[in-house]
mmCIF file of C-alpha atoms in Angstrom:
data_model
loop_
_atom_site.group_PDB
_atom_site.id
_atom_site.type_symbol
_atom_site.label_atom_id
_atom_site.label_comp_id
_atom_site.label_asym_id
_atom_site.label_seq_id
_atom_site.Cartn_x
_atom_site.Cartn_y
_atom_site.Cartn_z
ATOM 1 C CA UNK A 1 -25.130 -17.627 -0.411
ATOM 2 C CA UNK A 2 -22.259 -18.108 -2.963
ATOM 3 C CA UNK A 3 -23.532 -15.057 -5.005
ATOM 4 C CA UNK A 4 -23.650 -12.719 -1.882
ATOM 5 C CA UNK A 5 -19.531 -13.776 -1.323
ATOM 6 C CA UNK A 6 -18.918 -13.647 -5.256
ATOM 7 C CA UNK A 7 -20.677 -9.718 -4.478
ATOM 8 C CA UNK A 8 -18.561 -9.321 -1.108
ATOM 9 C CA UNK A 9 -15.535 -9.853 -2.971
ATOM 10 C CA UNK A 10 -16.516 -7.632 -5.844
ATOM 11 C CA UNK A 11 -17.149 -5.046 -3.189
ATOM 12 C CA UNK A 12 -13.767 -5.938 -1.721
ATOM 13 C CA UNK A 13 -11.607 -5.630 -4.903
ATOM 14 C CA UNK A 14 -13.181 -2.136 -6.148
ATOM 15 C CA UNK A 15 -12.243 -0.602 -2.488
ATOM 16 C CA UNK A 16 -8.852 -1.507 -2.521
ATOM 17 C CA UNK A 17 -8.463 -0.702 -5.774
ATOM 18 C CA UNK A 18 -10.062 2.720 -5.362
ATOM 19 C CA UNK A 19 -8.167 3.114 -2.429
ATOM 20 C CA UNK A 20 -4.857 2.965 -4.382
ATOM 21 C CA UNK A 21 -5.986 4.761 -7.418
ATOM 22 C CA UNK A 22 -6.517 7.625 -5.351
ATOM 23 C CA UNK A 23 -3.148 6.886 -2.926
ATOM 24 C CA UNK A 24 -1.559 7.080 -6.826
ATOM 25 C CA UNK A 25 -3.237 10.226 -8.203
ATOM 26 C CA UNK A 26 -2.321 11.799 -4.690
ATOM 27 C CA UNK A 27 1.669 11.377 -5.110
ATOM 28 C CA UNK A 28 1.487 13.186 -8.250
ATOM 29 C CA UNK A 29 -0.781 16.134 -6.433
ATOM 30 C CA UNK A 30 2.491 18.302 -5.006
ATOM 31 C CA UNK A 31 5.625 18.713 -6.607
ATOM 32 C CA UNK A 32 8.820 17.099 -4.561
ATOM 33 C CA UNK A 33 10.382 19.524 -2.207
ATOM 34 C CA UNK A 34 13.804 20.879 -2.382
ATOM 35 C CA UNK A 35 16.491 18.693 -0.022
ATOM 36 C CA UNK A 36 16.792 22.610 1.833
ATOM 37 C CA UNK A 37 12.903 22.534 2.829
ATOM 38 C CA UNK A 38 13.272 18.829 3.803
ATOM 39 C CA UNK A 39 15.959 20.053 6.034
ATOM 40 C CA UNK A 40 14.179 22.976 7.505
ATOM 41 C CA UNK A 41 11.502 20.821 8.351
ATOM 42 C CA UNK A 42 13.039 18.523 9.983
ATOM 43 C CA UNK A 43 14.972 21.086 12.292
ATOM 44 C CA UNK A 44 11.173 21.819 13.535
ATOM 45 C CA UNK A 45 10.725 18.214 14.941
ATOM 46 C CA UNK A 46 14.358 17.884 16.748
ATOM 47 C CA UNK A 47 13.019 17.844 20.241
ATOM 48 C CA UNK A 48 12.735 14.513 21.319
ATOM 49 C CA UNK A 49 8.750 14.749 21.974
ATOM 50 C CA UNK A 50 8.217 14.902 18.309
ATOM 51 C CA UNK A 51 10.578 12.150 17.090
ATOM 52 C CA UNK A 52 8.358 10.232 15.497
ATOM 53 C CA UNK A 53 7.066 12.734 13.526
ATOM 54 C CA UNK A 54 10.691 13.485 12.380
ATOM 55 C CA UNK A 55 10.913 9.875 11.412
ATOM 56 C CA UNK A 56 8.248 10.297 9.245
ATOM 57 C CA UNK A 57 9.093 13.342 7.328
ATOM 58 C CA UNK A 58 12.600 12.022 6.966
ATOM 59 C CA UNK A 59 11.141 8.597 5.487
ATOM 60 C CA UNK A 60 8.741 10.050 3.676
ATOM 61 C CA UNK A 61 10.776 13.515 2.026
ATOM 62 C CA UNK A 62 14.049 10.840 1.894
ATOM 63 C CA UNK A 63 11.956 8.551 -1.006
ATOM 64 C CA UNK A 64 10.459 11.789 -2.340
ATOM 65 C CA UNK A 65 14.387 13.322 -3.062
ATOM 66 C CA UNK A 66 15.066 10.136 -4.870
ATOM 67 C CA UNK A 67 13.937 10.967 -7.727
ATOM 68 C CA UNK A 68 12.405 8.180 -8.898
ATOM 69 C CA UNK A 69 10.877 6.034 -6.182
ATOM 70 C CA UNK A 70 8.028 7.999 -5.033
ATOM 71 C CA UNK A 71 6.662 7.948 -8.636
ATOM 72 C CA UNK A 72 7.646 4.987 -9.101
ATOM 73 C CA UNK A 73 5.303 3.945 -6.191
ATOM 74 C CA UNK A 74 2.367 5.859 -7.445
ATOM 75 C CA UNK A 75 3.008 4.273 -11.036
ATOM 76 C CA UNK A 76 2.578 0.965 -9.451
ATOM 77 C CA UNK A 77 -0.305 1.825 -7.531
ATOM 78 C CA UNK A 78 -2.123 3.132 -10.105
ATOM 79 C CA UNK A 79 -1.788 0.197 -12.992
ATOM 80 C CA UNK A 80 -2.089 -2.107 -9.923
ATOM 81 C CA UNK A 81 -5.228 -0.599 -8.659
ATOM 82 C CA UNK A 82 -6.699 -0.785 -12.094
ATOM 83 C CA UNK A 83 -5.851 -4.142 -12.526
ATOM 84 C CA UNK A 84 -7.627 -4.838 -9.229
ATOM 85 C CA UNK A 85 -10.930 -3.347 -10.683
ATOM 86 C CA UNK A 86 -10.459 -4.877 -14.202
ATOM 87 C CA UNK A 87 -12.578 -8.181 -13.680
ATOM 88 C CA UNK A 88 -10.204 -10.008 -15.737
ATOM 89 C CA UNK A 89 -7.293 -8.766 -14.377
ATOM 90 C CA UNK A 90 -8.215 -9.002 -10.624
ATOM 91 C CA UNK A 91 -6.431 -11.632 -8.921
ATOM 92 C CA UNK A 92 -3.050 -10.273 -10.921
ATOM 93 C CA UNK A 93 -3.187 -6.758 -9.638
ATOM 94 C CA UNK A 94 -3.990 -7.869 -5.736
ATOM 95 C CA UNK A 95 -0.881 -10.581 -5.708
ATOM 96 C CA UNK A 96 0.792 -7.621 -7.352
ATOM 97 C CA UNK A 97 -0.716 -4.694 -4.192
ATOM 98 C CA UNK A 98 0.213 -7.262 -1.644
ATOM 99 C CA UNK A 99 3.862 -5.930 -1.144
ATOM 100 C CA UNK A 100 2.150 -2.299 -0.986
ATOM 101 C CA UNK A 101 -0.172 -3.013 0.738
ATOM 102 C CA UNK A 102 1.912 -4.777 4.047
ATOM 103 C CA UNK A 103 4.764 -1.777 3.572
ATOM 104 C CA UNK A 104 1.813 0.572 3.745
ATOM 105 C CA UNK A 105 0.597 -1.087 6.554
ATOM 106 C CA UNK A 106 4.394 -1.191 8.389
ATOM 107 C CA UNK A 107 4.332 2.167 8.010
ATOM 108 C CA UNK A 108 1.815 3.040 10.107
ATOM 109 C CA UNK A 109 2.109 0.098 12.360
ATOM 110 C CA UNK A 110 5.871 1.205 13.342
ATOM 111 C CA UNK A 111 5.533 5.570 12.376
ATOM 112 C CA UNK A 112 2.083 6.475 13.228
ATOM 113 C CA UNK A 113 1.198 3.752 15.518
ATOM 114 C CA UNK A 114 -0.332 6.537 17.906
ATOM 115 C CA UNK A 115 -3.053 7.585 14.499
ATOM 116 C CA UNK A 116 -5.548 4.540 15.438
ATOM 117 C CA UNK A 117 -7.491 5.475 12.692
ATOM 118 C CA UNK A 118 -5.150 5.196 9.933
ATOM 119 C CA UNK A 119 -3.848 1.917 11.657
ATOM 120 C CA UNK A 120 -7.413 0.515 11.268
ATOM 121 C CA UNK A 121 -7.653 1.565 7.907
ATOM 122 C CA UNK A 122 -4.097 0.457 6.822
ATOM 123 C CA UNK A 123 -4.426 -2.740 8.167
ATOM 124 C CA UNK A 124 -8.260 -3.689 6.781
ATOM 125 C CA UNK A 125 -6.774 -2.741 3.370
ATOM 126 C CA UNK A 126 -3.600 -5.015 4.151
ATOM 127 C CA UNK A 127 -5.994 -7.920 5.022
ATOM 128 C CA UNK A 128 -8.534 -7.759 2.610
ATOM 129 C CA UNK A 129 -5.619 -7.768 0.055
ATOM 130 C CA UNK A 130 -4.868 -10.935 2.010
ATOM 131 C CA UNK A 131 -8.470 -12.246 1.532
ATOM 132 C CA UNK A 132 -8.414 -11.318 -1.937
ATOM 133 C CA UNK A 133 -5.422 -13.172 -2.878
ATOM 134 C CA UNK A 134 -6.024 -16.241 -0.924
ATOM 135 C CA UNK A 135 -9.105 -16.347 -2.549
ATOM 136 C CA UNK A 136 -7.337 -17.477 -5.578
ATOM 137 C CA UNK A 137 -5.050 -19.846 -3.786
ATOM 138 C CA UNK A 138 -6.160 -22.850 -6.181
ATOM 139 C CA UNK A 139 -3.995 -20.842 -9.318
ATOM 140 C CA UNK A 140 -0.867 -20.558 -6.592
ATOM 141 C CA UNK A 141 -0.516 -22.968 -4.287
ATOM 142 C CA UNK A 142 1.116 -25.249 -6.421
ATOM 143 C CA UNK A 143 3.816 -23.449 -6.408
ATOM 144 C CA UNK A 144 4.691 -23.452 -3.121
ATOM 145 C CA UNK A 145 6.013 -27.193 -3.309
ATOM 146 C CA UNK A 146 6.914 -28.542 -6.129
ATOM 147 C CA UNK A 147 7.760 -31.974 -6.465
ATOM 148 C CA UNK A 148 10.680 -33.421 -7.817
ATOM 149 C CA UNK A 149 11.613 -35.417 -10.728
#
């Protein structure tokens, strides 16, 4: 029994972390748009039937024409994902996804709440990042209290 969890988890850890090495590799795929195309495709979503899918391009072209935080994103995904994989490393690189992992899930949860799909998918990788660090709760939970002198 405890080897078939110590597998599950295993099993756990190398699909999150595949899932963000390839979310990684995939915001280094196209280069960032110019802030005139951004604008041009937003002016195709003004009707108030496709607002949400203006929110989304705005969110998602707005951290792209920062210059920095898109890639800074799929930096962190990618040395987090690994980290995830690396057996040593594991525990480290899912306390490190779990902010990623809950914005990713936001994200869909409050912009593409009507894509079931991806809200299934964002929200099983959310809580098996949960799983995965609570699984280790015996190196953090004493920090949550700490007694005084």
């Amino acid at each position: 029994m405890a080897k078939s969890i110590r597998i599950l988890y295993i099993i756990l850890r190398l699909v999150l972390g595949g899932f963000m090495i390839y979310g990684g590799f995939k915001k280094f795929e196209t280069p960032n748009p110019q802030p005139v195309e951004v604008v041009q495709k937003a002016q195709k979503f003004t009707v108030a039937e496709h607002h949400s899918t203006l929110q989304k391009v705005l969110y998602i072209n707005g951290a792209k024409q920062t210059g920095y935080f898109w890639q800074v994103l799929g930096i962190c995904e990618l040395l987090f994902g690994f980290l995830l994989i690396a057996q040593g490393t594991g525990f480290i690189g899912a306390l490190f996804l779990l902010p990623i992992t809950l914005h990713i899930f936001l994200f869909h949860l409050f912009l593409e709440s009507d894509d079931i799909g991806e809200l299934l998918q964002t929200g099983f990788l959310f809580l098996t990042n949960v799983v995965l660090v609570l699984k280790e709760k015996d190196k953090w939970k004493h920090l949550l209290w700490i007694k005084p002198l």
